[in-house]
PDB file of C-alpha atoms and ligand atoms in Angstrom:
ATOM      1  CA  MET A   1       9.431  26.962  36.557  1.00 69.00           C
ATOM      2  CA  ARG A   2       6.416  28.618  35.454  1.00 77.00           C
ATOM      3  CA  GLU A   3       5.679  31.313  32.915  1.00 85.00           C
ATOM      4  CA  PHE A   4       6.760  29.697  29.791  1.00 91.00           C
ATOM      5  CA  ASN A   5       7.113  31.526  26.613  1.00 91.00           C
ATOM      6  CA  GLU A   6       8.388  30.337  22.968  1.00 91.00           C
ATOM      7  CA  ASP A   7      11.846  30.059  24.013  1.00 90.00           C
ATOM      8  CA  THR A   8      11.496  27.992  27.022  1.00 94.00           C
ATOM      9  CA  LEU A   9       8.353  26.332  26.394  1.00 96.00           C
ATOM     10  CA  THR A  10       9.623  23.349  24.200  1.00 97.00           C
ATOM     11  CA  GLN A  11      12.657  22.699  26.987  1.00 96.00           C
ATOM     12  CA  GLU A  12      10.392  22.280  29.571  1.00 96.00           C
ATOM     13  CA  VAL A  13       8.035  19.636  27.588  1.00 96.00           C
ATOM     14  CA  VAL A  14      10.549  17.866  26.672  1.00 97.00           C
ATOM     15  CA  ALA A  15      12.035  17.700  30.437  1.00 96.00           C
ATOM     16  CA  ARG A  16       8.883  16.301  31.457  1.00 96.00           C
ATOM     17  CA  LEU A  17       9.033  13.275  29.049  1.00 97.00           C
ATOM     18  CA  LYS A  18      12.353  11.994  30.852  1.00 94.00           C
ATOM     19  CA  LYS A  19       9.848  10.199  33.426  1.00 92.00           C
ATOM     20  CA  ALA A  20       8.500   7.747  30.728  1.00 95.00           C
ATOM     21  CA  ASN A  21      10.167   4.457  31.281  1.00 94.00           C
ATOM     22  CA  ASP A  22      10.078   3.073  27.776  1.00 97.00           C
ATOM     23  CA  PRO A  23      13.280   4.779  26.021  1.00 96.00           C
ATOM     24  CA  ARG A  24      11.882   4.334  22.639  1.00 98.00           C
ATOM     25  CA  PHE A  25       8.814   6.178  23.603  1.00 98.00           C
ATOM     26  CA  ARG A  26      10.629   9.107  25.077  1.00 97.00           C
ATOM     27  CA  GLU A  27      12.723   9.183  21.767  1.00 97.00           C
ATOM     28  CA  LEU A  28       9.662   9.489  19.617  1.00 98.00           C
ATOM     29  CA  MET A  29       7.333  11.841  22.089  1.00 98.00           C
ATOM     30  CA  THR A  30      10.531  14.228  22.304  1.00 98.00           C
ATOM     31  CA  ALA A  31      11.510  14.368  18.913  1.00 98.00           C
ATOM     32  CA  ALA A  32       7.695  14.738  18.255  1.00 98.00           C
ATOM     33  CA  VAL A  33       7.466  17.616  20.581  1.00 98.00           C
ATOM     34  CA  LYS A  34      10.294  19.340  18.959  1.00 98.00           C
ATOM     35  CA  HIS A  35       9.200  19.303  15.628  1.00 98.00           C
ATOM     36  CA  LEU A  36       5.805  20.501  16.548  1.00 98.00           C
ATOM     37  CA  HIS A  37       6.449  23.223  18.530  1.00 98.00           C
ATOM     38  CA  ALA A  38       9.468  24.249  15.747  1.00 98.00           C
ATOM     39  CA  PHE A  39       6.720  24.133  13.106  1.00 98.00           C
ATOM     40  CA  ALA A  40       4.549  26.362  14.684  1.00 98.00           C
ATOM     41  CA  ARG A  41       7.357  28.941  15.357  1.00 97.00           C
ATOM     42  CA  GLU A  42       8.558  28.512  11.931  1.00 97.00           C
ATOM     43  CA  VAL A  43       5.046  29.767  10.621  1.00 98.00           C
ATOM     44  CA  HIS A  44       3.798  31.673  13.892  1.00 98.00           C
ATOM     45  CA  LEU A  45       0.853  29.460  13.576  1.00 98.00           C
ATOM     46  CA  THR A  46      -2.522  31.626  14.625  1.00 98.00           C
ATOM     47  CA  GLU A  47      -4.986  30.483  17.063  1.00 98.00           C
ATOM     48  CA  GLU A  48      -7.348  30.078  14.192  1.00 98.00           C
ATOM     49  CA  GLU A  49      -5.086  27.784  11.666  1.00 98.00           C
ATOM     50  CA  TRP A  50      -4.397  25.667  15.011  1.00 98.00           C
ATOM     51  CA  PHE A  51      -8.104  25.016  15.680  1.00 98.00           C
ATOM     52  CA  GLU A  52      -8.815  24.563  11.593  1.00 98.00           C
ATOM     53  CA  GLY A  53      -5.897  22.011  12.061  1.00 98.00           C
ATOM     54  CA  ILE A  54      -7.872  20.352  14.939  1.00 98.00           C
ATOM     55  CA  LYS A  55     -10.634  20.543  13.102  1.00 98.00           C
ATOM     56  CA  PHE A  56      -9.283  18.390   9.937  1.00 98.00           C
ATOM     57  CA  LEU A  57      -7.754  15.755  12.293  1.00 98.00           C
ATOM     58  CA  THR A  58     -11.158  15.298  13.918  1.00 98.00           C
ATOM     59  CA  ALA A  59     -12.959  15.171  10.639  1.00 98.00           C
ATOM     60  CA  VAL A  60     -10.187  12.420   9.395  1.00 98.00           C
ATOM     61  CA  GLY A  61     -10.515  10.302  12.768  1.00 98.00           C
ATOM     62  CA  GLN A  62     -14.311  10.752  12.557  1.00 98.00           C
ATOM     63  CA  LYS A  63     -14.253   9.229   8.664  1.00 96.00           C
ATOM     64  CA  CYS A  64     -12.655   5.561   9.896  1.00 94.00           C
ATOM     65  CA  ASP A  65     -14.552   2.691  10.726  1.00 90.00           C
ATOM     66  CA  ASP A  66     -13.675  -0.719  10.084  1.00 82.00           C
ATOM     67  CA  LYS A  67     -13.294  -0.555   6.349  1.00 81.00           C
ATOM     68  CA  ARG A  68     -12.532   2.588   5.853  1.00 87.00           C
ATOM     69  CA  GLN A  69      -9.229   3.926   6.960  1.00 90.00           C
ATOM     70  CA  GLU A  70      -8.545   7.845   6.370  1.00 94.00           C
ATOM     71  CA  PHE A  71      -5.564   8.132   8.378  1.00 94.00           C
ATOM     72  CA  ILE A  72      -3.823   5.448   6.432  1.00 92.00           C
ATOM     73  CA  LEU A  73      -4.865   7.569   3.542  1.00 94.00           C
ATOM     74  CA  LEU A  74      -3.440  10.834   4.910  1.00 96.00           C
ATOM     75  CA  SER A  75      -0.171   9.208   5.604  1.00 96.00           C
ATOM     76  CA  ASP A  76      -0.065   7.740   2.130  1.00 96.00           C
ATOM     77  CA  ILE A  77      -0.780  11.510   0.268  1.00 96.00           C
ATOM     78  CA  LEU A  78       1.624  12.938   2.861  1.00 97.00           C
ATOM     79  CA  GLY A  79       4.251  10.834   1.512  1.00 97.00           C
ATOM     80  CA  LEU A  80       4.788   9.460   5.179  1.00 97.00           C
ATOM     81  CA  SER A  81       3.996   5.953   4.357  1.00 96.00           C
ATOM     82  CA  MET A  82       6.435   5.463   1.509  1.00 96.00           C
ATOM     83  CA  MET A  83       9.212   7.186   3.880  1.00 97.00           C
ATOM     84  CA  VAL A  84       8.758   4.665   6.521  1.00 95.00           C
ATOM     85  CA  VAL A  85       8.803   1.985   3.601  1.00 94.00           C
ATOM     86  CA  ALA A  86      12.090   3.453   2.698  1.00 93.00           C
ATOM     87  CA  LEU A  87      13.548   3.535   5.637  1.00 93.00           C
ATOM     88  CA  ASN A  88      12.499   0.210   6.851  1.00 88.00           C
ATOM     89  CA  HIS A  89      12.868  -1.785   4.077  1.00 84.00           C
ATOM     90  CA  LYS A  90      16.332  -1.435   2.000  1.00 78.00           C
ATOM     91  CA  THR A  91      15.808  -3.831  -0.980  1.00 72.00           C
ATOM     92  CA  GLN A  92      18.743  -6.696  -1.078  1.00 85.00           C
ATOM     93  CA  PRO A  93      20.269  -6.654  -4.613  1.00 88.00           C
ATOM     94  CA  GLY A  94      17.769  -9.055  -6.898  1.00 92.00           C
ATOM     95  CA  ALA A  95      14.771  -8.662  -4.578  1.00 96.00           C
ATOM     96  CA  THR A  96      11.323  -7.652  -5.581  1.00 97.00           C
ATOM     97  CA  GLU A  97      11.149  -4.088  -4.227  1.00 96.00           C
ATOM     98  CA  ALA A  98       8.528  -2.838  -1.587  1.00 95.00           C
ATOM     99  CA  THR A  99       5.906  -0.375  -1.631  1.00 96.00           C
ATOM    100  CA  VAL A 100       3.074   0.928   0.223  1.00 94.00           C
ATOM    101  CA  LEU A 101       0.385  -1.484   1.204  1.00 92.00           C
ATOM    102  CA  GLY A 102      -2.593   0.955   1.130  1.00 90.00           C
ATOM    103  CA  PRO A 103      -5.960   0.977   2.773  1.00 88.00           C
ATOM    104  CA  PHE A 104      -7.440  -1.886   1.099  1.00 91.00           C
ATOM    105  CA  PHE A 105      -5.859  -5.075   2.397  1.00 92.00           C
ATOM    106  CA  ALA A 106      -8.613  -7.559   3.745  1.00 91.00           C
ATOM    107  CA  HIS A 107      -7.417 -10.769   5.679  1.00 93.00           C
ATOM    108  CA  GLY A 108      -9.293 -13.812   5.019  1.00 92.00           C
ATOM    109  CA  ALA A 109      -9.521 -14.050   0.957  1.00 95.00           C
ATOM    110  CA  LYS A 110     -10.228 -17.183  -0.647  1.00 96.00           C
ATOM    111  CA  GLU A 111      -7.317 -19.379  -1.080  1.00 96.00           C
ATOM    112  CA  TYR A 112      -6.584 -20.800  -4.549  1.00 96.00           C
ATOM    113  CA  GLY A 113      -4.144 -22.724  -6.451  1.00 96.00           C
ATOM    114  CA  TYR A 114      -2.035 -22.574  -9.487  1.00 96.00           C
ATOM    115  CA  GLY A 115      -4.910 -21.111 -12.880  1.00 96.00           C
ATOM    116  CA  ALA A 116      -7.183 -19.385 -10.288  1.00 93.00           C
ATOM    117  CA  ASP A 117      -9.989 -17.443 -11.489  1.00 97.00           C
ATOM    118  CA  LEU A 118      -9.913 -14.278  -9.742  1.00 97.00           C
ATOM    119  CA  ARG A 119     -12.716 -12.889 -11.761  1.00 97.00           C
ATOM    120  CA  GLU A 120     -15.262 -15.663  -9.732  1.00 92.00           C
ATOM    121  CA  GLY A 121     -18.298 -13.371  -8.809  1.00 89.00           C
ATOM    122  CA  ALA A 122     -17.032 -10.282 -10.262  1.00 92.00           C
ATOM    123  CA  THR A 123     -19.904  -7.748 -10.603  1.00 92.00           C
ATOM    124  CA  MET A 124     -17.883  -5.835 -13.259  1.00 93.00           C
ATOM    125  CA  LYS A 125     -16.023  -7.369 -16.782  1.00 93.00           C
ATOM    126  CA  GLY A 126     -12.753  -5.770 -17.516  1.00 95.00           C
ATOM    127  CA  GLU A 127      -9.835  -6.761 -20.149  1.00 96.00           C
ATOM    128  CA  ASP A 128      -9.158 -10.510 -19.194  1.00 97.00           C
ATOM    129  CA  VAL A 129      -6.050 -10.750 -18.181  1.00 98.00           C
ATOM    130  CA  TRP A 130      -3.474 -14.679 -17.608  1.00 98.00           C
ATOM    131  CA  VAL A 131      -0.885 -13.576 -14.668  1.00 98.00           C
ATOM    132  CA  SER A 132       1.977 -15.972 -14.569  1.00 98.00           C
ATOM    133  CA  GLY A 133       5.246 -16.339 -13.191  1.00 98.00           C
ATOM    134  CA  THR A 134       7.721 -17.659 -10.476  1.00 98.00           C
ATOM    135  CA  VAL A 135       8.539 -17.067  -7.177  1.00 98.00           C
ATOM    136  CA  ARG A 136      12.437 -17.372  -6.670  1.00 98.00           C
ATOM    137  CA  SER A 137      15.356 -16.515  -4.282  1.00 97.00           C
ATOM    138  CA  VAL A 138      17.248 -13.713  -4.767  1.00 96.00           C
ATOM    139  CA  ASP A 139      19.714 -16.022  -6.516  1.00 95.00           C
ATOM    140  CA  GLY A 140      17.191 -16.947  -9.127  1.00 96.00           C
ATOM    141  CA  LYS A 141      16.464 -20.511  -7.481  1.00 97.00           C
ATOM    142  CA  PRO A 142      12.278 -20.824  -7.535  1.00 98.00           C
ATOM    143  CA  ILE A 143      10.881 -20.753  -3.939  1.00 97.00           C
ATOM    144  CA  PRO A 144       8.414 -23.586  -3.225  1.00 95.00           C
ATOM    145  CA  ASN A 145       4.761 -23.176  -1.997  1.00 91.00           C
ATOM    146  CA  ALA A 146       5.252 -19.197  -1.761  1.00 97.00           C
ATOM    147  CA  VAL A 147       1.854 -17.781  -1.351  1.00 98.00           C
ATOM    148  CA  LEU A 148       0.608 -14.696  -3.378  1.00 98.00           C
ATOM    149  CA  ASP A 149      -1.865 -12.216  -1.569  1.00 98.00           C
ATOM    150  CA  ILE A 150      -3.204 -10.321  -4.936  1.00 98.00           C
ATOM    151  CA  TRP A 151      -5.933  -7.675  -4.877  1.00 98.00           C
ATOM    152  CA  GLN A 152      -6.875  -4.946  -7.199  1.00 97.00           C
ATOM    153  CA  ALA A 153      -9.408  -2.432  -7.785  1.00 96.00           C
ATOM    154  CA  LYS A 154     -12.494  -3.394  -9.945  1.00 93.00           C
ATOM    155  CA  ALA A 155     -12.769  -1.769 -13.753  1.00 89.00           C
ATOM    156  CA  ASP A 156     -14.731   1.605 -12.090  1.00 91.00           C
ATOM    157  CA  GLY A 157     -11.450   1.914 -10.041  1.00 91.00           C
ATOM    158  CA  ILE A 158     -13.625   1.007  -6.612  1.00 93.00           C
ATOM    159  CA  TYR A 159     -12.028  -1.742  -4.347  1.00 94.00           C
ATOM    160  CA  ASP A 160     -14.586  -4.220  -3.214  1.00 93.00           C
ATOM    161  CA  LEU A 161     -14.010  -3.141   0.488  1.00 90.00           C
ATOM    162  CA  GLN A 162     -15.297   0.628  -0.597  1.00 89.00           C
ATOM    163  CA  THR A 163     -19.049  -1.204  -1.332  1.00 89.00           C
ATOM    164  CA  GLU A 164     -21.019  -3.374   0.590  1.00 88.00           C
ATOM    165  CA  GLY A 165     -20.885  -7.229  -1.013  1.00 89.00           C
ATOM    166  CA  GLU A 166     -18.261 -10.226  -1.138  1.00 91.00           C
ATOM    167  CA  PHE A 167     -14.473  -9.806  -1.693  1.00 94.00           C
ATOM    168  CA  GLU A 168     -13.872  -9.016  -5.344  1.00 95.00           C
ATOM    169  CA  LEU A 169     -10.548  -9.450  -7.637  1.00 97.00           C
ATOM    170  CA  ARG A 170      -8.980 -10.420  -4.578  1.00 96.00           C
ATOM    171  CA  GLY A 171      -7.503 -14.038  -3.621  1.00 97.00           C
ATOM    172  CA  ARG A 172      -4.430 -16.197  -1.643  1.00 97.00           C
ATOM    173  CA  VAL A 173      -2.961 -17.576  -4.483  1.00 98.00           C
ATOM    174  CA  LYS A 174      -0.392 -20.769  -3.975  1.00 97.00           C
ATOM    175  CA  ALA A 175       2.289 -21.223  -5.923  1.00 97.00           C
ATOM    176  CA  ASN A 176       3.374 -25.247  -7.038  1.00 97.00           C
ATOM    177  CA  GLU A 177       6.799 -26.972  -5.680  1.00 96.00           C
ATOM    178  CA  LYS A 178       8.381 -25.174  -8.493  1.00 97.00           C
ATOM    179  CA  GLY A 179       7.712 -21.828  -7.583  1.00 97.00           C
ATOM    180  CA  GLU A 180       5.158 -21.324 -10.314  1.00 98.00           C
ATOM    181  CA  TYR A 181       1.845 -19.392 -10.200  1.00 98.00           C
ATOM    182  CA  ALA A 182      -0.724 -18.137 -12.467  1.00 98.00           C
ATOM    183  CA  PHE A 183      -4.207 -16.326 -12.033  1.00 98.00           C
ATOM    184  CA  LYS A 184      -6.963 -14.906 -14.079  1.00 98.00           C
ATOM    185  CA  SER A 185      -8.132 -11.706 -13.323  1.00 98.00           C
ATOM    186  CA  TYR A 186      -8.791  -8.127 -15.225  1.00 97.00           C
ATOM    187  CA  LYS A 187      -6.030  -5.755 -16.520  1.00 97.00           C
ATOM    188  CA  PRO A 188      -5.809  -3.318 -13.704  1.00 97.00           C
ATOM    189  CA  LYS A 189      -6.749   0.472 -14.452  1.00 95.00           C
ATOM    190  CA  PHE A 190      -5.865   3.798 -12.883  1.00 96.00           C
ATOM    191  CA  TYR A 191      -7.896   5.066 -10.346  1.00 95.00           C
ATOM    192  CA  SER A 192      -8.503   7.724  -8.040  1.00 96.00           C
ATOM    193  CA  VAL A 193      -7.927   7.548  -4.272  1.00 96.00           C
ATOM    194  CA  PRO A 194     -10.749   7.691  -2.227  1.00 94.00           C
ATOM    195  CA  VAL A 195     -11.827  11.980  -2.254  1.00 96.00           C
ATOM    196  CA  ASP A 196     -15.390  12.010  -0.525  1.00 95.00           C
ATOM    197  CA  GLY A 197     -13.334  12.853   3.116  1.00 97.00           C
ATOM    198  CA  PRO A 198     -11.368  15.114   4.673  1.00 98.00           C
ATOM    199  CA  VAL A 199      -8.241  13.938   2.762  1.00 98.00           C
ATOM    200  CA  GLY A 200      -9.662  14.655  -0.646  1.00 98.00           C
ATOM    201  CA  GLU A 201     -10.427  17.840   0.667  1.00 98.00           C
ATOM    202  CA  LEU A 202      -7.038  18.350   1.551  1.00 98.00           C
ATOM    203  CA  ILE A 203      -5.840  17.108  -2.217  1.00 98.00           C
ATOM    204  CA  ARG A 204      -8.049  19.535  -3.626  1.00 97.00           C
ATOM    205  CA  ALA A 205      -6.316  22.630  -1.756  1.00 97.00           C
ATOM    206  CA  THR A 206      -3.095  21.354  -2.746  1.00 96.00           C
ATOM    207  CA  GLY A 207      -4.197  21.731  -6.783  1.00 96.00           C
ATOM    208  CA  ASN A 208      -2.751  17.849  -7.186  1.00 95.00           C
ATOM    209  CA  HIS A 209      -4.548  15.416  -8.971  1.00 95.00           C
ATOM    210  CA  HIS A 210      -5.652  12.159  -6.611  1.00 97.00           C
ATOM    211  CA  MET A 211      -5.273   9.625  -8.946  1.00 97.00           C
ATOM    212  CA  ARG A 212      -3.062   6.247  -8.575  1.00 97.00           C
ATOM    213  CA  PRO A 213      -1.553   4.436 -11.845  1.00 98.00           C
ATOM    214  CA  ALA A 214      -3.282   1.282 -12.721  1.00 97.00           C
ATOM    215  CA  HIS A 215      -1.608  -1.726 -10.563  1.00 98.00           C
ATOM    216  CA  MET A 216      -2.399  -5.155  -8.741  1.00 98.00           C
ATOM    217  CA  HIS A 217      -1.210  -5.609  -5.220  1.00 98.00           C
ATOM    218  CA  ALA A 218       0.798  -8.406  -3.945  1.00 98.00           C
ATOM    219  CA  ILE A 219       2.086  -9.940  -0.688  1.00 98.00           C
ATOM    220  CA  VAL A 220       4.506 -12.419  -1.326  1.00 98.00           C
ATOM    221  CA  SER A 221       5.425 -14.689   1.477  1.00 97.00           C
ATOM    222  CA  ALA A 222       7.666 -18.198   2.125  1.00 97.00           C
ATOM    223  CA  PRO A 223       9.134 -19.566   5.019  1.00 95.00           C
ATOM    224  CA  GLY A 224      12.636 -18.749   5.499  1.00 95.00           C
ATOM    225  CA  TYR A 225      11.953 -15.931   3.395  1.00 96.00           C
ATOM    226  CA  GLN A 226      11.273 -11.978   3.925  1.00 94.00           C
ATOM    227  CA  GLN A 227       7.830 -11.258   2.943  1.00 95.00           C
ATOM    228  CA  VAL A 228       7.414  -8.543   0.556  1.00 96.00           C
ATOM    229  CA  ILE A 229       4.551  -5.860   0.407  1.00 96.00           C
ATOM    230  CA  THR A 230       4.333  -4.831  -3.392  1.00 97.00           C
ATOM    231  CA  HIS A 231       2.864  -3.665  -6.424  1.00 98.00           C
ATOM    232  CA  VAL A 232       2.784  -4.447 -10.497  1.00 98.00           C
ATOM    233  CA  PHE A 233       2.014  -1.197 -12.337  1.00 98.00           C
ATOM    234  CA  VAL A 234       0.970  -1.113 -15.806  1.00 98.00           C
ATOM    235  CA  GLU A 235       3.498   0.224 -18.389  1.00 98.00           C
ATOM    236  CA  GLY A 236       2.423   3.117 -20.597  1.00 97.00           C
ATOM    237  CA  ASP A 237      -0.040   4.236 -17.610  1.00 97.00           C
ATOM    238  CA  PRO A 238      -0.697   8.113 -17.801  1.00 97.00           C
ATOM    239  CA  TYR A 239       0.103   8.222 -14.195  1.00 98.00           C
ATOM    240  CA  LEU A 240       3.108   6.725 -13.530  1.00 98.00           C
ATOM    241  CA  ASP A 241       4.790  10.149 -12.903  1.00 96.00           C
ATOM    242  CA  GLY A 242       2.785  11.701 -10.002  1.00 94.00           C
ATOM    243  CA  ASP A 243       1.188   8.790  -8.310  1.00 98.00           C
ATOM    244  CA  ALA A 244      -1.015  10.396  -5.931  1.00 98.00           C
ATOM    245  CA  VAL A 245       0.927   8.082  -3.095  1.00 97.00           C
ATOM    246  CA  PHE A 246       4.464   8.377  -4.459  1.00 98.00           C
ATOM    247  CA  ALA A 247       4.598   4.465  -4.701  1.00 97.00           C
ATOM    248  CA  VAL A 248       5.886   3.665  -8.261  1.00 98.00           C
ATOM    249  CA  LYS A 249       9.119   2.167  -8.811  1.00 97.00           C
ATOM    250  CA  ASP A 250      10.497   1.502 -12.027  1.00 97.00           C
ATOM    251  CA  SER A 251      11.564  -2.267 -11.057  1.00 97.00           C
ATOM    252  CA  LEU A 252       7.979  -2.989 -10.674  1.00 98.00           C
ATOM    253  CA  VAL A 253       6.259  -1.489 -13.933  1.00 98.00           C
ATOM    254  CA  GLY A 254       5.237  -4.729 -15.980  1.00 98.00           C
ATOM    255  CA  LYS A 255       4.382  -5.106 -19.862  1.00 98.00           C
ATOM    256  CA  TYR A 256       0.604  -6.235 -20.469  1.00 98.00           C
ATOM    257  CA  GLU A 257       0.923  -7.820 -23.728  1.00 97.00           C
ATOM    258  CA  ASN A 258      -2.306  -8.428 -26.095  1.00 97.00           C
ATOM    259  CA  VAL A 259      -2.310 -12.332 -27.242  1.00 98.00           C
ATOM    260  CA  THR A 260      -3.891 -12.716 -30.104  1.00 97.00           C
ATOM    261  CA  ASP A 261      -3.308 -16.502 -30.758  1.00 97.00           C
ATOM    262  CA  ALA A 262      -6.724 -18.114 -30.064  1.00 97.00           C
ATOM    263  CA  ALA A 263      -4.796 -21.829 -29.544  1.00 97.00           C
ATOM    264  CA  GLU A 264      -2.757 -19.912 -26.427  1.00 97.00           C
ATOM    265  CA  ALA A 265      -6.026 -18.789 -25.059  1.00 97.00           C
ATOM    266  CA  LYS A 266      -7.808 -22.140 -25.507  1.00 97.00           C
ATOM    267  CA  LYS A 267      -5.040 -23.610 -23.804  1.00 96.00           C
ATOM    268  CA  LEU A 268      -4.914 -21.137 -20.941  1.00 97.00           C
ATOM    269  CA  GLY A 269      -8.778 -21.404 -20.923  1.00 96.00           C
ATOM    270  CA  MET A 270      -8.886 -17.852 -21.627  1.00 97.00           C
ATOM    271  CA  PRO A 271     -11.170 -15.927 -24.364  1.00 96.00           C
ATOM    272  CA  SER A 272      -9.485 -14.551 -27.287  1.00 97.00           C
ATOM    273  CA  PRO A 273      -7.965 -12.086 -27.456  1.00 97.00           C
ATOM    274  CA  PHE A 274      -6.843 -11.744 -23.988  1.00 98.00           C
ATOM    275  CA  VAL A 275      -3.824  -9.781 -22.182  1.00 98.00           C
ATOM    276  CA  LYS A 276      -0.729 -11.539 -20.413  1.00 98.00           C
ATOM    277  CA  LEU A 277       1.843 -10.303 -17.844  1.00 98.00           C
ATOM    278  CA  SER A 278       4.864 -12.402 -16.682  1.00 98.00           C
ATOM    279  CA  TRP A 279       6.141 -11.545 -13.446  1.00 98.00           C
ATOM    280  CA  ASP A 280       8.823 -13.184 -11.412  1.00 98.00           C
ATOM    281  CA  PHE A 281       8.680 -12.029  -7.633  1.00 98.00           C
ATOM    282  CA  ARG A 282      12.018 -12.783  -5.908  1.00 98.00           C
ATOM    283  CA  LEU A 283      12.346 -12.827  -2.202  1.00 97.00           C
ATOM    284  CA  ALA A 284      15.445 -12.055  -0.083  1.00 95.00           C
ATOM    285  CA  PRO A 285      16.443 -14.546   2.866  1.00 94.00           C
ATOM    286  CA  GLU A 286      14.993 -14.231   6.276  1.00 90.00           C
ATOM    287  CA  SER A 287      18.080 -13.955   7.616  1.00 76.00           C
ATOM    288  CA  GLY A 288      19.369 -10.551   5.854  1.00 53.00           C
ATOM    289  CA  VAL A 289      18.139  -7.097   6.756  1.00 53.00           C
ATOM    290  CA  LYS A 290      15.516  -6.365   8.931  1.00 55.00           C
ATOM    291  CA  ALA A 291      12.491  -7.504   7.574  1.00 54.00           C
ATOM    292  CA  ARG A 292       8.683  -5.751   7.829  1.00 58.00           C
ATOM    293  CA  LYS A 293       6.455  -7.420  10.362  1.00 67.00           C
ATOM    294  CA  LYS A 294       4.859 -10.271   8.392  1.00 71.00           C
ATOM    295  CA  ILE A 295       1.332  -9.835   7.799  1.00 71.00           C
ATOM    296  CA  ALA A 296      -0.041 -13.367   8.885  1.00 62.00           C
ATOM    297  CA  ALA A 297      -3.028 -15.500   7.108  1.00 49.00           C
ATOM    298  CA  SER A 298      -4.529 -16.407  10.462  1.00 45.00           C
ATOM    299  CA  ASP A 299      -4.734 -12.753  11.180  1.00 44.00           C
ATOM    300  CA  ALA A 300      -8.741 -11.606  11.522  1.00 35.00           C
ATOM    301  CA  VAL A 301     -10.306  -9.728   9.106  1.00 32.00           C
ATOM    302  CA  ALA A 302      -9.334  -6.284   9.823  1.00 30.00           C
TER     303      ALA A 302
HETATM  304  C1  BEZ B   1      -4.300   1.347  -3.153  1.00 62.85           C
HETATM  305  O1  BEZ B   1      -3.522   1.395  -3.849  1.00 62.85           O
HETATM  306  O2  BEZ B   1      -5.185   0.804  -2.894  1.00 62.85           O
HETATM  307  C2  BEZ B   1      -4.346   3.057  -2.544  1.00 62.85           C
HETATM  308  C3  BEZ B   1      -2.464   3.212  -1.834  1.00 62.85           C
HETATM  309  C4  BEZ B   1      -2.868   4.265  -0.742  1.00 62.85           C
HETATM  310  C5  BEZ B   1      -3.768   5.039  -0.688  1.00 62.85           C
HETATM  311  C6  BEZ B   1      -5.305   4.607  -1.605  1.00 62.85           C
HETATM  312  C7  BEZ B   1      -5.161   3.653  -1.855  1.00 62.85           C
HETATM  313 FE1   FE B   2      -4.686  -0.086  -5.112  1.00 62.85          FE
END
């Protein structure tokens, strides 16, 4: 058949996908073509608009390098990342909820034990925080020797990966035999997602803000349990409603308490006053719902 028009073209493009061997690939491509064509028809896409779209996607690709991932950012601000998390990570009752990975995770962070000081080598100071808790199974039993990959932005709202230099405010913290972990860091502050690229331009055009509420990131892993990629947000943060990447869940909001007791500060090796977050993570057994593919410690630095 030749001479396709807006009513017959979609069917023909889909028909040509039937030769593809991989059934899942065929399914994905068929749906993508159908939805893309339907979009063009619905808005009666003009050639100028279509070319603007191509220019935008080209700019997104050109902004990417081995440290900057503008496509992940685009997926995040369109809510697609959280949609994929929601579809693939149905939380088992009692388990810590998952949320976006974001573009600033890095493999190869330094390994630490109980009481680790993630402020080591920090180029900027913040409010000193002692974070501690237990990694538990959904039934409340402590899980021995879990590993927590922790990362967060510096006091200026910029991640170490966004600038030249060493890793900062990140580490792989090993919990002890009783599932207990603890580390020193700085209290996270709200920050802007990167807006110096095409995605920033897109956000500005929508009239929305580009802020994320304060949070630390954690990937918690233990043999026999589903790995969870999550955040702990800061209670009272002004951006909890309206996170630019839709990642907030009420169950992930933690209370950071001000501690003025000098004896407690001394016992923990903290300055006085300091801030404390007590936070347990709960993992579902591996045999439960289909888990996310695990991020392995042995993977090369991205
Ligand atoms: C982050 O939390 O690091 C992040 C997540 C999505 C987009 C930008 C940053
Ligand atoms: Fe973040």
